[in-house]
Short mmCIF file of C-alpha atoms in Angstrom, two decimals:
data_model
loop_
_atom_site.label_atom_id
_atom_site.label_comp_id
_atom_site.label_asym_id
_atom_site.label_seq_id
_atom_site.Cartn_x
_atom_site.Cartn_y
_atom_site.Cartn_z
CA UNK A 23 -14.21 76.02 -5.61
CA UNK A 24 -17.95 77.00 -6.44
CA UNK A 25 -20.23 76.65 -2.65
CA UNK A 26 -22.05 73.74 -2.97
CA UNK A 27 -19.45 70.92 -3.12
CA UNK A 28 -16.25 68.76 -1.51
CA UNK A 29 -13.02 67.86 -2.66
CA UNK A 30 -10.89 65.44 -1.21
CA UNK A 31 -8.11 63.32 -1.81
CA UNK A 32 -6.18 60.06 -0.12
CA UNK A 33 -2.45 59.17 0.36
CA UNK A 34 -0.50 56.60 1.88
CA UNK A 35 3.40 56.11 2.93
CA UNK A 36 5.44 53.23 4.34
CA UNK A 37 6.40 53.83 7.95
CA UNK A 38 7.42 50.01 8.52
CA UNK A 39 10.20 50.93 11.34
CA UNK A 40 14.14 50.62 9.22
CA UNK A 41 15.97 50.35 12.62
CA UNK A 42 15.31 47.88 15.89
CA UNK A 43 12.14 48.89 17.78
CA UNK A 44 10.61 48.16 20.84
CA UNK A 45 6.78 47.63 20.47
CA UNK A 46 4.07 49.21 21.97
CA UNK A 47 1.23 46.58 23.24
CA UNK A 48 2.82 44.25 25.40
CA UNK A 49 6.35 44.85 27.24
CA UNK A 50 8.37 47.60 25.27
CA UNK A 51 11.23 46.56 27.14
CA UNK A 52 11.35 42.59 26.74
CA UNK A 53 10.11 42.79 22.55
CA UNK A 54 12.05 44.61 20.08
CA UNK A 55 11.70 43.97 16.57
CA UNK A 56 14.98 43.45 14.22
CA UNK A 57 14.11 44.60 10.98
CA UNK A 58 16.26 42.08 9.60
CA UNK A 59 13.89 39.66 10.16
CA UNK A 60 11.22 40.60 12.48
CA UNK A 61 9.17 42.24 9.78
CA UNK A 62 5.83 40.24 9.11
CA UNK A 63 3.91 43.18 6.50
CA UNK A 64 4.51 47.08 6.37
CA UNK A 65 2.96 49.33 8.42
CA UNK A 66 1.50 52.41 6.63
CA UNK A 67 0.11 56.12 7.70
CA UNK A 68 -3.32 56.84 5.54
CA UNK A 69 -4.53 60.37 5.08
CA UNK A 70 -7.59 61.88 3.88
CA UNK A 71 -8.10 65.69 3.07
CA UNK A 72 -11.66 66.85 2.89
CA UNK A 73 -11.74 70.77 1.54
CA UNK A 74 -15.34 72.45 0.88
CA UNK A 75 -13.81 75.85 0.22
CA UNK A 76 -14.04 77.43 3.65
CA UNK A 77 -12.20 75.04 5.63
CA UNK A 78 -10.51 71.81 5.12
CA UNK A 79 -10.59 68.62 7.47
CA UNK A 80 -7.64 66.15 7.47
CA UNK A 81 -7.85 61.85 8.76
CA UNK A 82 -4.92 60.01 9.75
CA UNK A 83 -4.94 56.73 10.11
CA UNK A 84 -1.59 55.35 11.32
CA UNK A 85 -0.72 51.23 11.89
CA UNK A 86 0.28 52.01 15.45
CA UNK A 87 -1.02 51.40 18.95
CA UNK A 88 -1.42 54.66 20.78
CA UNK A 89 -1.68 58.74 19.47
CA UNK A 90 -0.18 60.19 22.00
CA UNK A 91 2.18 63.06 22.25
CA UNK A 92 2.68 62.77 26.20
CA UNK A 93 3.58 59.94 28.05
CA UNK A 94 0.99 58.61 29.95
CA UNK A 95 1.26 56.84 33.30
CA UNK A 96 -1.34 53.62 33.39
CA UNK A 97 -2.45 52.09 37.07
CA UNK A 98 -0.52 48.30 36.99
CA UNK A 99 -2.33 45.29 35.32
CA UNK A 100 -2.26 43.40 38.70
CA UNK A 101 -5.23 45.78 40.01
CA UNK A 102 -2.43 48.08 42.46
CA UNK A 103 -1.49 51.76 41.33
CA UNK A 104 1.75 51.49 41.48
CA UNK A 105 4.19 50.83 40.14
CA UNK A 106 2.64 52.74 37.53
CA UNK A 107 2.82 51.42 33.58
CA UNK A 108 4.71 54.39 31.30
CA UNK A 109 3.40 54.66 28.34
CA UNK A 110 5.70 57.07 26.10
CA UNK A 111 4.71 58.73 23.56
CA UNK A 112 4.10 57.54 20.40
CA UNK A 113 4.75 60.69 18.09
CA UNK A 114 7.19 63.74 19.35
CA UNK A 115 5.35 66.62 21.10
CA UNK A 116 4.01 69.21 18.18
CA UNK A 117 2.89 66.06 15.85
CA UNK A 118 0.05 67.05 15.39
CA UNK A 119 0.91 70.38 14.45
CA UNK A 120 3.05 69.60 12.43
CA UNK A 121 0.60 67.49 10.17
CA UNK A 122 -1.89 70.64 10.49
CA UNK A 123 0.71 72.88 8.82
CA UNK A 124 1.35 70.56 5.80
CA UNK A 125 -1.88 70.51 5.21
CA UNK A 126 -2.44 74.47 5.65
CA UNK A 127 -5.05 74.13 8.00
CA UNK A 128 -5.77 74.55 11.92
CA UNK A 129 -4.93 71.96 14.24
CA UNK A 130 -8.59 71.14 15.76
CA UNK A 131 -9.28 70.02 12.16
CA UNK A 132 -6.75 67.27 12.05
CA UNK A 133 -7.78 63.86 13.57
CA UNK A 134 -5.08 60.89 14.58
CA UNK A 135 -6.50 58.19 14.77
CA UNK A 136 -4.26 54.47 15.46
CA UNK A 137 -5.83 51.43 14.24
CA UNK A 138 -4.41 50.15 17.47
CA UNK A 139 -2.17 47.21 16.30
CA UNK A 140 -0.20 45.70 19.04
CA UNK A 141 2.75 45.04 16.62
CA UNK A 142 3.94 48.28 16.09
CA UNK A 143 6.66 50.54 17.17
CA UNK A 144 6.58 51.91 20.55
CA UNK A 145 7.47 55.35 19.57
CA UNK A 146 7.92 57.14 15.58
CA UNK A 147 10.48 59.44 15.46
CA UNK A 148 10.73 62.55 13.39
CA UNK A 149 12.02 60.58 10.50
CA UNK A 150 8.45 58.85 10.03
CA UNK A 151 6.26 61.88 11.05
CA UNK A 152 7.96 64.15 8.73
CA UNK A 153 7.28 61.31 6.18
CA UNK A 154 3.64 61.82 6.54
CA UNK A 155 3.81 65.51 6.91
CA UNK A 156 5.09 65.22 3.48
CA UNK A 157 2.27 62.71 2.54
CA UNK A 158 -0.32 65.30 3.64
CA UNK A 159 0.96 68.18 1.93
CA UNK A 160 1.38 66.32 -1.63
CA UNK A 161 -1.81 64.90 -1.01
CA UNK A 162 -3.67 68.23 -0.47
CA UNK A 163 -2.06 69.35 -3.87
CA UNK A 164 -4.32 66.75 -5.41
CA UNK A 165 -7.93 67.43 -3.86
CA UNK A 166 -10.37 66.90 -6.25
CA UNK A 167 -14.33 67.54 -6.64
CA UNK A 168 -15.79 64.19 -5.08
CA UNK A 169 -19.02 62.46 -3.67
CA UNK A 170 -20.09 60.08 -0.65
CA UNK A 171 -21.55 56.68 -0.60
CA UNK A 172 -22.35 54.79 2.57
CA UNK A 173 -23.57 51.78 4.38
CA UNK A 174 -24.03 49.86 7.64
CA UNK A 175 -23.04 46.43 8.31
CA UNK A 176 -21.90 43.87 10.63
CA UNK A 177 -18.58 43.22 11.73
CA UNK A 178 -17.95 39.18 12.69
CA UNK A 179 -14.31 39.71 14.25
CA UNK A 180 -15.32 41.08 17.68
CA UNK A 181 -16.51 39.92 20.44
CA UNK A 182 -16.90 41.18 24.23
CA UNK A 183 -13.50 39.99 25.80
CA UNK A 184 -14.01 41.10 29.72
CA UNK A 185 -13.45 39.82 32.79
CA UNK A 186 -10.49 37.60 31.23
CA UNK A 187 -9.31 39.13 27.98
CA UNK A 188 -11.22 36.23 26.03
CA UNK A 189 -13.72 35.73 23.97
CA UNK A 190 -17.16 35.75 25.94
CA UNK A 191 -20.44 36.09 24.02
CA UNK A 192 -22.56 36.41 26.93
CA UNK A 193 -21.90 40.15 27.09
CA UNK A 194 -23.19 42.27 24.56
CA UNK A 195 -21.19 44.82 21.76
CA UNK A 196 -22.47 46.63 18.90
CA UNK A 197 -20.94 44.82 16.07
CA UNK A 198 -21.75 47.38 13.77
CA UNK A 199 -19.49 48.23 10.82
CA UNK A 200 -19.72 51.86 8.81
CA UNK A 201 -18.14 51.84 5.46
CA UNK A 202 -17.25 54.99 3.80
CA UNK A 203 -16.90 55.24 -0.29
CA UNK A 204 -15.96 58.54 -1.49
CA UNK A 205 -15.73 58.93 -5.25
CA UNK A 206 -14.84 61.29 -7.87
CA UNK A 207 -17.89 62.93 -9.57
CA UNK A 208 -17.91 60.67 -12.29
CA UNK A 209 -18.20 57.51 -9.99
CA UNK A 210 -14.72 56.22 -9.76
CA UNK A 211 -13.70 55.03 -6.16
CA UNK A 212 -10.83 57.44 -4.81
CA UNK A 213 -10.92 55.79 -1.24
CA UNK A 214 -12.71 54.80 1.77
CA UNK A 215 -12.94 54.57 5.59
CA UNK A 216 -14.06 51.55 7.44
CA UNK A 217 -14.88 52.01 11.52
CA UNK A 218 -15.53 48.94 13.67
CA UNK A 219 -14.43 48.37 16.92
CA UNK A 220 -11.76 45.52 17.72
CA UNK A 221 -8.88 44.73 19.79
CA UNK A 222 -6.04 44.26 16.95
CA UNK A 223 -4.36 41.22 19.39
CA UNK A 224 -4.23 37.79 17.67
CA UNK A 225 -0.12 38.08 16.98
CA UNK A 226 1.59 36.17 19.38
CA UNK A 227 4.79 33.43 19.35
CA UNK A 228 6.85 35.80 19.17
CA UNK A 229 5.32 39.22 20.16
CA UNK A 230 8.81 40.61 18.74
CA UNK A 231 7.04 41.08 15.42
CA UNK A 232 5.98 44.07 13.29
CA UNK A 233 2.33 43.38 11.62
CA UNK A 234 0.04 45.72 10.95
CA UNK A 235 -2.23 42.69 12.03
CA UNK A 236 -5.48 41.84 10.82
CA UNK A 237 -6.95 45.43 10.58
CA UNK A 238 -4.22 46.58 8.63
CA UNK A 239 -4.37 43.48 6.36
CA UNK A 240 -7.73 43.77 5.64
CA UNK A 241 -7.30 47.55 4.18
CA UNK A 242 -4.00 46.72 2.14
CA UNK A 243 -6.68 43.45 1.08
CA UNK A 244 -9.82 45.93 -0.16
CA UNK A 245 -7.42 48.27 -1.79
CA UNK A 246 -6.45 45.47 -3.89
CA UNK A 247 -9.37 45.16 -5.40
CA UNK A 248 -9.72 48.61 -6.53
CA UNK A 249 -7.31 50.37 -9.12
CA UNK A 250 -3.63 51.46 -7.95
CA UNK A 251 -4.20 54.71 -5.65
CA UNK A 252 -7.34 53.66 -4.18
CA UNK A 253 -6.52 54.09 0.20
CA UNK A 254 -8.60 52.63 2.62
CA UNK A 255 -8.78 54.62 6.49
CA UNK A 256 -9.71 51.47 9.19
CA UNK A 257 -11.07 53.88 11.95
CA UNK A 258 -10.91 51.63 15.46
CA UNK A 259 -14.24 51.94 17.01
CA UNK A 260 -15.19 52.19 20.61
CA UNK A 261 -13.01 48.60 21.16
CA UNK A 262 -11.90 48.41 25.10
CA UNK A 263 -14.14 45.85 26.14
CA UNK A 264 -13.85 44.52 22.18
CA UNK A 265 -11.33 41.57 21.20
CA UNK A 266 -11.57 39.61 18.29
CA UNK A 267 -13.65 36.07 18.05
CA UNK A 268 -12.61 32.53 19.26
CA UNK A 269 -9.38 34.40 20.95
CA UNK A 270 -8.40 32.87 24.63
CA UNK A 271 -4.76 33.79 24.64
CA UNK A 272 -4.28 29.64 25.44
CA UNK A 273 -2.52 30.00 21.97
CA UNK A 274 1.27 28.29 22.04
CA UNK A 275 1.61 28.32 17.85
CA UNK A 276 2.96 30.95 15.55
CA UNK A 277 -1.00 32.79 15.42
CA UNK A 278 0.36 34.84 12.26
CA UNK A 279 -1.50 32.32 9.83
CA UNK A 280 -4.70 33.15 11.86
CA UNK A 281 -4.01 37.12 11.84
CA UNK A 282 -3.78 36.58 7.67
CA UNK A 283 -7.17 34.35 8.10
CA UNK A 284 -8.94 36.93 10.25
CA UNK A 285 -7.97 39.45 7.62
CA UNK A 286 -9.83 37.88 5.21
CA UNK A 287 -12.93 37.47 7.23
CA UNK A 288 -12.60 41.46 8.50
CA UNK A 289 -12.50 41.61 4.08
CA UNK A 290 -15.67 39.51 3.58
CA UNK A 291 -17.51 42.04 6.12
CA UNK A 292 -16.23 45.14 4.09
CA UNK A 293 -17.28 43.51 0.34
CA UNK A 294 -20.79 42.36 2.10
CA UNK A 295 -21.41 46.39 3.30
CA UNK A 296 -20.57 47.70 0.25
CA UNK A 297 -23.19 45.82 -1.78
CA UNK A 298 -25.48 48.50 0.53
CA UNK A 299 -23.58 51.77 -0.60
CA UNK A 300 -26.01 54.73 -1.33
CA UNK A 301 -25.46 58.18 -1.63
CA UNK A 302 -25.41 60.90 0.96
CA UNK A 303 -24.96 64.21 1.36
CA UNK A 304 -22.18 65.94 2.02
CA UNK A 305 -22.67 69.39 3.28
CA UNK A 306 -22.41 71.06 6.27
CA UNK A 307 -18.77 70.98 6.55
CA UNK A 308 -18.26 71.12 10.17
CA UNK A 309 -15.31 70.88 12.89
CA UNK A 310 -15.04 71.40 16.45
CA UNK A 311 -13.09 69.80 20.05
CA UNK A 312 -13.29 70.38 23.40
CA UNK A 313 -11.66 68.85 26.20
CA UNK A 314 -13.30 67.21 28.96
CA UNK A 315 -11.91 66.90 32.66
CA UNK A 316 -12.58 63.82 34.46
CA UNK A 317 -11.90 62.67 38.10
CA UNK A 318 -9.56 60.05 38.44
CA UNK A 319 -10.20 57.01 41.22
CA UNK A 320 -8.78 57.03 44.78
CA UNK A 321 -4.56 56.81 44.74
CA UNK A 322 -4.35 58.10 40.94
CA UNK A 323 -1.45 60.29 41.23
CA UNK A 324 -3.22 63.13 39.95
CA UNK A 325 -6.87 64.43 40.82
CA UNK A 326 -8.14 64.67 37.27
CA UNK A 327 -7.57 64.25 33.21
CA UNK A 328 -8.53 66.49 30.40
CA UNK A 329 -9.56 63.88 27.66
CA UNK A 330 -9.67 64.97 24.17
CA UNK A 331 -13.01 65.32 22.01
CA UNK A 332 -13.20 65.74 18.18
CA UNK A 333 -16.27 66.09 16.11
CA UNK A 334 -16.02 65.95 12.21
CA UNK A 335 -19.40 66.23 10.23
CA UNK A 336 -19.55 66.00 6.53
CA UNK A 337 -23.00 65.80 5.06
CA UNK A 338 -24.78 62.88 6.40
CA UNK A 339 -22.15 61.47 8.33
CA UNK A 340 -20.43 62.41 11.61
CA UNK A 341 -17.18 61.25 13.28
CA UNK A 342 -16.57 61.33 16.66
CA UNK A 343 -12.83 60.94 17.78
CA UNK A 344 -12.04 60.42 21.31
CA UNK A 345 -8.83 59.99 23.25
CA UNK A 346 -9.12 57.19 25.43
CA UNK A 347 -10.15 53.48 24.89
CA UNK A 348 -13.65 53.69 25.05
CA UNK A 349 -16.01 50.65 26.33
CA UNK A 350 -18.15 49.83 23.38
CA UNK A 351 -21.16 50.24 25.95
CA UNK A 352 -20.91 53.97 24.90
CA UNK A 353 -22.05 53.93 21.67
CA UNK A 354 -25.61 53.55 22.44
CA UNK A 355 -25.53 56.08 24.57
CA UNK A 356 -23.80 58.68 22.43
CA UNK A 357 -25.51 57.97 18.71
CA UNK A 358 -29.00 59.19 19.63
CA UNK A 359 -27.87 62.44 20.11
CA UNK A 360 -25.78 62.66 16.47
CA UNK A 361 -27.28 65.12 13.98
CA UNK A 362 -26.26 62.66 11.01
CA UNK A 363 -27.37 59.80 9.09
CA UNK A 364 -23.92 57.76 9.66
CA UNK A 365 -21.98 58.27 12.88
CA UNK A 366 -18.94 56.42 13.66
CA UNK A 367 -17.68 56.49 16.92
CA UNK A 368 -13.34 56.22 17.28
CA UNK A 369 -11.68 55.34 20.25
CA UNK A 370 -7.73 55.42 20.54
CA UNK A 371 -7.53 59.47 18.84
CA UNK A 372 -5.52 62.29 19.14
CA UNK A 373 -3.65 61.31 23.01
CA UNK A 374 -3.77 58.46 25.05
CA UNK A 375 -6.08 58.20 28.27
CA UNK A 376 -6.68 55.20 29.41
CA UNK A 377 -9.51 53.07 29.43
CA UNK A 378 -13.11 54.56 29.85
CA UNK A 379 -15.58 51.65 30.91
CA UNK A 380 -19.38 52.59 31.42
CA UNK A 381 -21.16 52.45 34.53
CA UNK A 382 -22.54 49.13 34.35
CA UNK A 383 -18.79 48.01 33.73
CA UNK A 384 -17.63 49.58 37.25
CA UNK A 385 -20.57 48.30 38.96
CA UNK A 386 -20.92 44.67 37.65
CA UNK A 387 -17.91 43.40 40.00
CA UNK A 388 -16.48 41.06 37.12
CA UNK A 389 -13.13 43.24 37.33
CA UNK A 390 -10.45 42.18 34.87
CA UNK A 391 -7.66 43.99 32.95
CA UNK A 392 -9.74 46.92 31.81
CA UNK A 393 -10.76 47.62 35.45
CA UNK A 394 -7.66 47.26 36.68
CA UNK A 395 -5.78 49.57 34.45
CA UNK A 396 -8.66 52.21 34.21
CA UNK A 397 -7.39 55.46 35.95
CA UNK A 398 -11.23 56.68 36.33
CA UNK A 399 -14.25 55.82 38.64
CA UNK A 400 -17.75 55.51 37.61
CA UNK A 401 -18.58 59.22 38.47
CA UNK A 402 -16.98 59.62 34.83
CA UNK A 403 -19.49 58.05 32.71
CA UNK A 404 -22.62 60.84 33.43
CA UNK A 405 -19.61 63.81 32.49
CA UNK A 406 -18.74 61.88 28.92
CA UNK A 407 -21.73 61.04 28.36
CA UNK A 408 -22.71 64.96 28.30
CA UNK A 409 -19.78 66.48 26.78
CA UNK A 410 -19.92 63.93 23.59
CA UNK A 411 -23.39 64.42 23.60
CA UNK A 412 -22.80 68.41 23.31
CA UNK A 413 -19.87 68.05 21.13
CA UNK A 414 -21.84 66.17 18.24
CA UNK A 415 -25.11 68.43 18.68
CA UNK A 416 -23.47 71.42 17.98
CA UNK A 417 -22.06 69.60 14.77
#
């Protein structure tokens, strides 16, 4: 390819689970889905492959709840260490590169991102991973010359949901909403990425039900409305403290009809940013990670956790991937340093480490869940804050 320019292309595959699985979210153990008939919508792995000629950056998005390759061991909801919450792992160890080699690149330029859907397998085997290894490889045969459209807007789905895992207004979030239109040279959308940050957790009555909830539906909905092909990446933002609007969990009804509604309304937000598209660059062509170690809090079983950083820039607009789930809180503090026009900020990428809350978070003595199953102390927040800030500067 001549210097100068991008190609990329998009793919999607089915990974809707074809045997029982237990789900990740809630209790593994107490809800498995039959496939029979515990199938709401398919789940789906999205890929895009950016290529400028030197080096080549791949995006997964997977309709799952965690990225990790590890189990992880999470401090109990009821505000005690132990007994500890296991959190297996959601691909099998060497994932990751796996997905690197189909797409003939090196592994700190792959990103896995899960759009955090609470209605989703527990664990993928190698029959779905190989799936999408197979996805990325056909997709990179069809990389084409391409250019990058982009706007801001406001998602209306979240809402902070600490101390009680409710809706509460009173405490702020960034609502913000990044869409991402990449086209071929001649102006025909190819695909796009859409980052907000919200707690995919309105499916309830039964929880023993695959959906790729209203995230997913909303993506499957804006593809519709573009020509057969067209694959749309939803990139969770920084969501821990983030649930979605009106939600109290005082639900007792089958909530799917509301997951389909909120779908809609996640839609509407999408269509509304896109009347604000506008070109942007899209060189440098940059990748990089590092890992950060942070102390855990008194009676953690282990002194400290290396937390994984990834930094994609492309033009005008910078990604920043980060493997815990990260209080929205952050965001602020992390965008003034980015290089780019258009930064979007991913929690819930590439490994699972817990929740991150901000300073004010450990010091405003509401507690709740988030506090309770964080594995960190407020020493952490200075250390993040720094190694993010270093990681997208040197993008």
């Amino acid at each position: 390819m001549k210097d100068g320019g991008v190609k990329a292309a998009f793919g999607k595959v089915k990974i809707t689970p074809e045997e029982p699985a237990p789900l990740q979210g809630y209790d593994p153990g107490l809800y498995i889905a039959n496939p029979d008939k515990d199938i709401l919508d398919e789940l789906y792995a999205r890929v895009l492959i950016l290529d400028d000629g030197r080096s080549r950056q791949v995006i997964v998005s997977v309709d799952c709840c965690l990225t990790n390759e590890k189990d992880y061991l999470s401090p109990n909801p009821d505000g005690q260490m132990e007994p500890y919450r296991q959190l297996l792992q959601t691909f099998p160890e060497g994932t990751k590169r796996l997905w690197a080699d189909a797409a003939q690149t090196e592994e700190f330029t792959v990103s896995v991102h899960a759009t955090h859907t609470h209605s989703a397998p527990e664990h993928f085997s190698g029959k779905y991973t190989s799936r999408i290894a197979a996805l990325i490889a056909e997709t990179a045969e069809r990389l084409q010359d391409v250019q990058i459209r982009a706007a801001a807007g406001q998602c209306s789905v979240s809402v902070n949901r600490r101390p009680h895992l409710q809706h509460n207004d009173t405490l702020p979030i960034d609502p913000s909403l990044h869409l991402i239109m990449i086209e071929s040279v001649d102006g025909e959308a190819l695909g796009a990425i859409v980052n907000c940050a919200v707690h995919p957790t309105l499916l309830a009555n039964p929880f023993n039900r695959v959906s790729s909830e209203f995230v997913g539906l909303a993506m499957s909905e804006y593809e519709s409305t573009f020509k057969e092909g067209f694959v749309s990446l939803f990139i969770q933002g920084f969501s821990g403290n983030v649930g979605p609007r009106d939600h109290y969990r005082t639900e007792t009804e089958d909530t799917y009809p509301w997951v389909l509604e909120m779908a809609q309304v996640l839609h509407l937000d999408i269509a509304r940013a896109a009347k604000d598209l506008q070109p942007i660059g899209i060189l440098p062509m940059k990748a990089a990670d590092k890992q950060v170690t942070l102390p855990t809090r008194q009676g953690y079983y282990k002194p400290t956790i290396d937390v994984t950083l990834q930094g994609f820039r492309i033009g005008d607009l910078l990604l920043l991937a980060v493997s815990c789930e990260v209080f929205n809180g952050y965001e602020k503090l992390i965008k003034p340093y980015s290089p780019a026009s258009f930064t979007l900020m991913s929690g819930l990428a590439n490994g699972c480490h817990g929740y991150l809350p901000t300073v004010e978070a450990f010091r405003d003595g509401l507690g709740g869940y988030e506090m309770n199953v964080t594995p960190y102390d407020e020493t952490v927040s200075d250390l993040f804050v720094r190694a993010a800030a270093e990681l997208v500067e040197s993008l």
